[in-house]
XYZ file of C-alpha atoms in Angstrom:
446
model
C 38.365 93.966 147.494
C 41.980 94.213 148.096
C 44.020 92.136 145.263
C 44.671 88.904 147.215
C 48.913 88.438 146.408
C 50.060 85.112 147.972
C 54.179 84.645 147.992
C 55.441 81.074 147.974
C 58.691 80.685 149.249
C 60.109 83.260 152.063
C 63.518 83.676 151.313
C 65.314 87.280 149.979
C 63.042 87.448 147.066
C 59.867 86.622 148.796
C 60.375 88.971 151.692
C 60.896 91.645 148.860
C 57.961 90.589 146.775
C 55.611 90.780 150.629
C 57.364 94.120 151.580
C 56.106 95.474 148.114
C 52.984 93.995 147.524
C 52.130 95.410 150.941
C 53.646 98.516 150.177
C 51.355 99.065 146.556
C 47.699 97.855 148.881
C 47.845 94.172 148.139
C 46.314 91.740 150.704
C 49.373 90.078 150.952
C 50.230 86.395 152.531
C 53.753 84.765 152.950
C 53.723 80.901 152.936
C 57.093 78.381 153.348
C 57.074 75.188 153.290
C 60.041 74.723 155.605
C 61.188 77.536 157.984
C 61.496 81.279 158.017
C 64.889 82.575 159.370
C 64.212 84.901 162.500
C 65.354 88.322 161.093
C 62.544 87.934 157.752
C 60.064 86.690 160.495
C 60.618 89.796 162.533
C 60.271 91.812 159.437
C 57.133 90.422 158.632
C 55.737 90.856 161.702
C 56.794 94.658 161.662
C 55.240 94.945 158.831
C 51.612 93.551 159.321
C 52.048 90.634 156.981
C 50.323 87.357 158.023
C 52.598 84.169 157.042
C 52.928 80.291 157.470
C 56.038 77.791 158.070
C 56.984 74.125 157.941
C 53.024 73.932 155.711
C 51.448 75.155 152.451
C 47.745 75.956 153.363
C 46.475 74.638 149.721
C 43.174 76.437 149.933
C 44.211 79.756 150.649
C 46.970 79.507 147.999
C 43.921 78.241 145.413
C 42.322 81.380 146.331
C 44.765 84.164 145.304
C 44.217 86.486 142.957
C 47.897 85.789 141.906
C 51.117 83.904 143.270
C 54.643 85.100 143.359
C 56.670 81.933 143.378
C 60.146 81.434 144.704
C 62.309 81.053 142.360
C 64.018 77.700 144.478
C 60.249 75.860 143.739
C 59.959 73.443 140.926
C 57.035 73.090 138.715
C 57.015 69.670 139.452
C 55.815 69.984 142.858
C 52.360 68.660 143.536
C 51.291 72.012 145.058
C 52.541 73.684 141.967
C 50.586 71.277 139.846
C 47.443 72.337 141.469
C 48.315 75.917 141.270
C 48.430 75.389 137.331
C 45.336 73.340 137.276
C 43.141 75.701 138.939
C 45.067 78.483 136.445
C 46.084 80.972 139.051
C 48.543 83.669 137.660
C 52.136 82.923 138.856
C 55.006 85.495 138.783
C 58.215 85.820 139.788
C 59.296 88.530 142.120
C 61.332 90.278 139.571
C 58.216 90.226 137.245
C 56.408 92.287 140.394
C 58.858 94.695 140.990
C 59.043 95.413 137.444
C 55.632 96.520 137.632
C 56.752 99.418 140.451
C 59.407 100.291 138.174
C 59.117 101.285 135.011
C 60.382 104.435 133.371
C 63.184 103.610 135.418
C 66.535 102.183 133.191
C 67.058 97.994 133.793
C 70.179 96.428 132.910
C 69.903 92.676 133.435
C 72.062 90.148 133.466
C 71.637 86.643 133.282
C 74.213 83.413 132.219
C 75.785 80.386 133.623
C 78.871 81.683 134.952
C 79.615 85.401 135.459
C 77.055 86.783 136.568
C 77.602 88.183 139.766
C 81.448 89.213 139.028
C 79.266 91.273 135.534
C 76.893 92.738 137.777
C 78.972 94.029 140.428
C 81.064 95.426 137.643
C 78.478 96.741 136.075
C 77.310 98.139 139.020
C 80.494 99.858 140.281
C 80.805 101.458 136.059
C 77.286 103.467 136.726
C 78.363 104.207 140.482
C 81.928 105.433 139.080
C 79.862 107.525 136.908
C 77.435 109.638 140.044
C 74.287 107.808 138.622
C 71.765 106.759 141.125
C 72.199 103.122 140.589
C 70.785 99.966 143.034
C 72.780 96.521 142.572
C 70.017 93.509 142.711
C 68.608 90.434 142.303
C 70.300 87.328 142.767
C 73.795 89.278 144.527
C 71.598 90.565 147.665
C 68.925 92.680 148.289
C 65.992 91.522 146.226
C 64.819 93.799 143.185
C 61.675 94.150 144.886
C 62.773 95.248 148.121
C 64.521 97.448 146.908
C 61.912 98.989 144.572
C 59.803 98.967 147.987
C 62.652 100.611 150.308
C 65.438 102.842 148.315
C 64.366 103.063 144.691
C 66.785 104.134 142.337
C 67.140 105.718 138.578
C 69.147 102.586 137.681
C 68.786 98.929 138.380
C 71.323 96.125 137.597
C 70.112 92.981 138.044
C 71.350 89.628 138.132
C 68.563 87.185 137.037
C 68.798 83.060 136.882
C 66.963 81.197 134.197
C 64.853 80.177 136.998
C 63.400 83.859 137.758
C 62.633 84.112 134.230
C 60.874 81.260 133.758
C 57.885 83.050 135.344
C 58.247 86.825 133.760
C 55.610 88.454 131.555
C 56.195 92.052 130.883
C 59.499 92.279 132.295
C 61.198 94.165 129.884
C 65.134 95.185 130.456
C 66.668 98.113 128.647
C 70.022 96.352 128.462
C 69.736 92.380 128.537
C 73.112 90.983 129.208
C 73.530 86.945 128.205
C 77.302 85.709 128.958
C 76.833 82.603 128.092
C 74.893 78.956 128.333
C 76.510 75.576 129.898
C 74.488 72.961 131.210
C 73.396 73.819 134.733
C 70.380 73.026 136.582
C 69.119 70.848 133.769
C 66.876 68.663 136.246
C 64.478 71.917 136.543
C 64.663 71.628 132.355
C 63.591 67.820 131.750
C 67.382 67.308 131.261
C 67.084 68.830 127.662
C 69.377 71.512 127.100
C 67.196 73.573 124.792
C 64.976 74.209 127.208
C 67.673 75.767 129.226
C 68.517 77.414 126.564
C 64.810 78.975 125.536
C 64.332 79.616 129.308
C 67.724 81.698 129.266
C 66.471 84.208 126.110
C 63.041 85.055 127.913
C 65.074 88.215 129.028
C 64.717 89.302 125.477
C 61.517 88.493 125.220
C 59.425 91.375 125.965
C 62.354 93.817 124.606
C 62.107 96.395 121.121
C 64.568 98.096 118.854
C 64.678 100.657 121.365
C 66.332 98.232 123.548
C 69.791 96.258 123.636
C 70.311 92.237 123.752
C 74.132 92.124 124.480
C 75.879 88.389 124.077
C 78.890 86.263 123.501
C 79.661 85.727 120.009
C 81.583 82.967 121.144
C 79.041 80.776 122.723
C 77.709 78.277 120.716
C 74.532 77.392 122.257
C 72.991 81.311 122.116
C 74.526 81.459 118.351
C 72.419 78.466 117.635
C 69.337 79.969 119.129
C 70.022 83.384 117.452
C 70.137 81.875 114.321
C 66.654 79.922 114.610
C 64.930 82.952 116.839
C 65.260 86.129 116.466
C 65.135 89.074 118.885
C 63.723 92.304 118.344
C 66.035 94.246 119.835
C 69.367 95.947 118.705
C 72.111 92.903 118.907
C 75.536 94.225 120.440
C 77.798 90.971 120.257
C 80.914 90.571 122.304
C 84.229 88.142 121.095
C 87.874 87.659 121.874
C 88.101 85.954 118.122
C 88.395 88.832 116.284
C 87.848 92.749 116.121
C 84.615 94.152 115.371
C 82.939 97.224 114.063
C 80.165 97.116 116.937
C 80.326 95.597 119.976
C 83.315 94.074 122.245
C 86.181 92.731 121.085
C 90.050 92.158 121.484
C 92.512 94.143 118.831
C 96.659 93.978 119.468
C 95.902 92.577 123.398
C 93.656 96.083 124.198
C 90.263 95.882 124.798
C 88.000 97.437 122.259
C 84.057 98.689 123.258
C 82.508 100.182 120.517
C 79.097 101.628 120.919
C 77.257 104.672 119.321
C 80.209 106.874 118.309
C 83.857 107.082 120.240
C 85.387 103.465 121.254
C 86.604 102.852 124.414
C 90.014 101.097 124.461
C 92.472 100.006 127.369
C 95.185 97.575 127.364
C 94.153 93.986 128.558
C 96.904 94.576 131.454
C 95.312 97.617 132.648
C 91.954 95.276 133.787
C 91.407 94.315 137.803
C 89.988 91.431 136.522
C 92.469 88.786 134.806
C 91.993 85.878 133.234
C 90.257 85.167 129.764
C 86.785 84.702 130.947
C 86.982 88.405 132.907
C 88.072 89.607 129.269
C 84.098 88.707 128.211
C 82.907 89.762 131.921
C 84.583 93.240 131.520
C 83.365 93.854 127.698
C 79.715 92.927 128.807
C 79.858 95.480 131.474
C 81.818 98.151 129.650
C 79.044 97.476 127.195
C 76.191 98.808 129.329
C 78.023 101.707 130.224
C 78.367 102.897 127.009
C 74.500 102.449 125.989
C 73.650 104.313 129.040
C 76.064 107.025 127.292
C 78.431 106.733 130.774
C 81.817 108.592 129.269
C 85.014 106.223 128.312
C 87.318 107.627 130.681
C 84.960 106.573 133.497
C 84.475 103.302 132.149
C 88.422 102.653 131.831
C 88.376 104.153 135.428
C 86.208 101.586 136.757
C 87.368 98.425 134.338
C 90.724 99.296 136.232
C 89.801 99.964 139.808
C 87.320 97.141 140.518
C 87.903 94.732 143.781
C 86.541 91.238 142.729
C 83.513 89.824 144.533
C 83.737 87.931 148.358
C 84.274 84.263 147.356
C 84.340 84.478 143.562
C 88.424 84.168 143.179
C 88.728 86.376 145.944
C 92.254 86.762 147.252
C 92.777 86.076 150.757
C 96.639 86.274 152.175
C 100.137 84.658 151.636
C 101.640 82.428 154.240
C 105.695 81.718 153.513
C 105.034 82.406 150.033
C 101.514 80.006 149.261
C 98.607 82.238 147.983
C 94.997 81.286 148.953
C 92.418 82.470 146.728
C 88.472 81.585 148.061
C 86.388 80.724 144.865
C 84.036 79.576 147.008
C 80.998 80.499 144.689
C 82.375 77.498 142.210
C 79.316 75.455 142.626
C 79.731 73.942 139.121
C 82.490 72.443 136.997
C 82.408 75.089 134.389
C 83.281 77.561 137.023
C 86.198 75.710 138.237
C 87.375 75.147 134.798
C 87.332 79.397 134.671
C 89.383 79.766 137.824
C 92.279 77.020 136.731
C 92.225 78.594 133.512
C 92.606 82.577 134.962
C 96.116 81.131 137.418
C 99.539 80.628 136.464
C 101.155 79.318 139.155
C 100.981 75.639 140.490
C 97.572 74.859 142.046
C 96.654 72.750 144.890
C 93.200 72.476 144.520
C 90.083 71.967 146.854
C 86.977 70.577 145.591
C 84.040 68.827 147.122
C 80.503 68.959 148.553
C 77.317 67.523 146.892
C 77.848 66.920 143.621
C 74.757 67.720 141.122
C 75.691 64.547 138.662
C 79.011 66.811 137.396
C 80.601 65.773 134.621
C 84.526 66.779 135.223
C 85.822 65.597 131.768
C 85.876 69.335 131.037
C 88.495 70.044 133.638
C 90.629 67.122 133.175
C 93.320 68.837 130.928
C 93.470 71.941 133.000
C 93.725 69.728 135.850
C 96.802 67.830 134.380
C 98.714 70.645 133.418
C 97.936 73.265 136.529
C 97.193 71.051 139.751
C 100.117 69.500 141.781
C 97.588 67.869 144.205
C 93.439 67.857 144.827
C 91.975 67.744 148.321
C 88.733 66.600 148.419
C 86.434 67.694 151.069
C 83.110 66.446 151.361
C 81.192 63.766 152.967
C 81.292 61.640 149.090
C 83.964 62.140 147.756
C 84.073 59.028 145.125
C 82.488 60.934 142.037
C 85.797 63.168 142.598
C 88.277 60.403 143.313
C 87.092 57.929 140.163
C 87.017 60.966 137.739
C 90.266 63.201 138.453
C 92.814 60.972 140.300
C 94.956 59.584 136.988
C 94.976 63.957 136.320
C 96.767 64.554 139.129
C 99.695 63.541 141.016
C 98.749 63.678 144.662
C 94.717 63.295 145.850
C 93.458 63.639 149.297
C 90.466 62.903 151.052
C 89.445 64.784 153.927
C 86.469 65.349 155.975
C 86.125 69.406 156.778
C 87.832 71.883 156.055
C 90.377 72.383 158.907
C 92.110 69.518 157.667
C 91.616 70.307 153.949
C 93.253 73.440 154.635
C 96.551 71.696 156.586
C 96.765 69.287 154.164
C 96.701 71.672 150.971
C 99.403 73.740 152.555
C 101.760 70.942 153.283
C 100.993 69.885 149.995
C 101.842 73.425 148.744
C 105.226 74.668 148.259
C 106.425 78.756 147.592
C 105.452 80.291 144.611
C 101.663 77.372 144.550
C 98.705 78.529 145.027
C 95.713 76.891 146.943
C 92.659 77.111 145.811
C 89.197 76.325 147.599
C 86.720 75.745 144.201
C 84.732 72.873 145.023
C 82.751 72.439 141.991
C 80.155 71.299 143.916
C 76.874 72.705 146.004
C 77.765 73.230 149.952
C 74.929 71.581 152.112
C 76.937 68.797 152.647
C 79.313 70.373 155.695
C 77.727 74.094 155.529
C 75.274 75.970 155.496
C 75.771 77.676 151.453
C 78.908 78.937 149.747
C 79.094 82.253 151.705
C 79.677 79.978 155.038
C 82.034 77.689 153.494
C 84.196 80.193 152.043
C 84.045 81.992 155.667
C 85.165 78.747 156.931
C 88.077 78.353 154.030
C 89.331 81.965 155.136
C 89.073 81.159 158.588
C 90.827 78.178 158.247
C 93.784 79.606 156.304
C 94.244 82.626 158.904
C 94.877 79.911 161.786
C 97.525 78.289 160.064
């Protein structure tokens, strides 16, 4: 009998996780609760693999030999409850496309901010280099597609807490954690060490022979470091002070030292500014180095690199007012990064469905940096009642046409204006790729 693999869930990582299961022999079966976007349909279809929308058939899920479970589904959920019950193995798909994959080298990435703009770095350092290199996981193409369709030498991935949560011999050869704020903490029974824990189980499976590379700086993993250990060799970044291994900042240059020669560049000479790229570009140069990728080709790429689509992505000038799409900001703590990484005077737009934010954390940056905040959302209270003595000038608006006018005429030569809403997108759009489409849209019909 064919192993019976039922996916949960068909977005990007359960199309992979069908594609492959289908690929290795599995009797494979893709369920979704709500509905399947045409292209994945057609793919499944293509491919032979039977699937259900809009339901959850609860005795053919029962019966599976094992579940891969989207990482979007909580535990909580009364189907998942049953699943648990009748003590069906679940995996995530990253934990099944490890299983197609190994001998082959895994750098993954995971943190609450940073990710993506460390991965794609990451990515373009082993690409600089000639290695045969595939960038996954939470930036695109799903690991396990991938493994299934174009496999490669090299994987970077970018993994959330959530895709961890249901690993079990995933093992990286470089585990990259940038650092732990509170995020998502409804999916963790609102306690933060939970988070936390669920955040080091990319370490878990991981030996000497491996690498666990963090932020020195962060107290939350220094905590957890100090009351669990990891097996594997520790390579700690800082900007505090210089060390003898690891990342740090010496005399404003940037200092990697790994196994042997360091790598140093001048913080100037970095694509990526701001203090929190400082700790994305050590984590990445990092990797390189324990792959043994040479120095100049690491200083190459540190300097070369074009910043992500809507992660403080720069989009024109009109009469002297940049307007920089930070779209991705879907939390306060990334906001906080992007006011910190600008000099010039901010107008600043924020809004969409707020997860409960706390914006106390911005409130200084917000005084000292933002001229005026236009809100754009369909609530835009929580924003109004916690930022409006910060600033001198607050706007409501409803879309963002109008939050676009409005922030320019708010905006004088020399400002900047910002889209970094702080906040999830469903309100007005469809997710943060659409709504920064929209923002740059906006700002070319001006």
């Amino acid at each position: 009998m064919a192993h019976k693999l039922i996916i949960l869930g068909a977005g990007e990582s359960g199309i992979g996780a069908a594609l492959l299961g289908k690929q290795q022999g599995y009797d494979v079966f893709v369920s979704e609760g709500g509905t399947i976007k045409d292209n994945y349909k057609q793919e499944l279809a293509v491919n032979h693999i039977p699937f259900e929308e809009g339901h959850h058939s609860w005795d053919v899920i029962l019966g599976a030999d094992e579940i891969v479970k989207s990482p979007g589904i909580p535990e909580k959920t009364e189907l998942m409850k049953k699943v648990r019950e009748k003590g069906v193995a679940v995996i995530s798909e990253i934990e099944l496309a490890y299983r197609f994959s190994k001998g082959k080298k895994i750098i993954a990435i995971t943190g609450s901010n940073g990710k993506s703009t460390t991965t794609a770095l990451t990515y373009h350092i082993f690409k600089t280099a000639g290695l045969d290199v595939a960038m996954v996981g939470n930036i695109g193409v799903s690991y396990a597609r991938q493994v299934a369709t174009a496999p490669a030498e090299y994987y970077v991935i970018e993994i959330s807490s959530f895709q961890l949560d249901d690993i079990v011999e995933f093992k990286p050869n470089v585990a990259i954690l940038l650092n732990i704020t509170p995020d998502h903490l409804d999916r963790y029974d609102y306690k933060m060490e939970n988070y936390v824990a669920s955040k080091f189980r990319i370490a878990m499976n991981q030996t000497k022979e491996d690498y666990f590379v963090y932020c020195m700086d962060d107290p939350e993993i220094m905590q957890h470091l100090a009351q669990q250990p990891i097996y594997s060799t520790l390579i700690p970044f800082t900007i505090m002070k210089p060390l003898k291994e690891g990342g740090s900042i010496a005399n404003e240059q940037l200092q990697i030292l790994v196994d042997g020669e360091p790598v140093i560049m001048s913080m100037y000479d970095l694509a990526l500014k701001g203090k929190h790229n400082l700790y994305n570009s050590m984590a990445a140069a990092i990797a390189g180095r324990t792959m043994d990728i040479r120095k100049e080709k690491i200083r190459e790429s540190l300097a070369s690199f074009k910043s992500l689509e809507h992660r403080m992505e720069y989009v024109t000038t009109v009469k002297g007012v940049d307007f920089i799409n930070d779209s991705k900001a879907t939390n306060v703590n990334s906001v906080w990064f992007a006011l910190e990484s600008i000099e010039k005077p901010i107008v600043l737009i924020m809004g969409g469905v707020d997860k409960g934010n706390d914006y106390s954390a911005i409130r200084d940056l917000v005084k000292e940096k933002v001229k005026a905040i236009i809100c754009m959302g369909v609530d835009n209270t929580p924003i109004i009642d916690a930022l409006s003595k910060d600033t001198p000038v607050m706007i409501s608006t409803s879309g963002m046409m109008d939050a676009v006018r409005e922030a320019f005429a708010q905006a004088t030569k020399g400002d900047v204006v910002m889209l970094s809403p702080a906040c999830a997108s469903f309100d007005l759009f469809k997710n943060y790729e659409d709504r920064g489409r929209k923002f740059k849209e906006a700002v070319k019909a001006l």
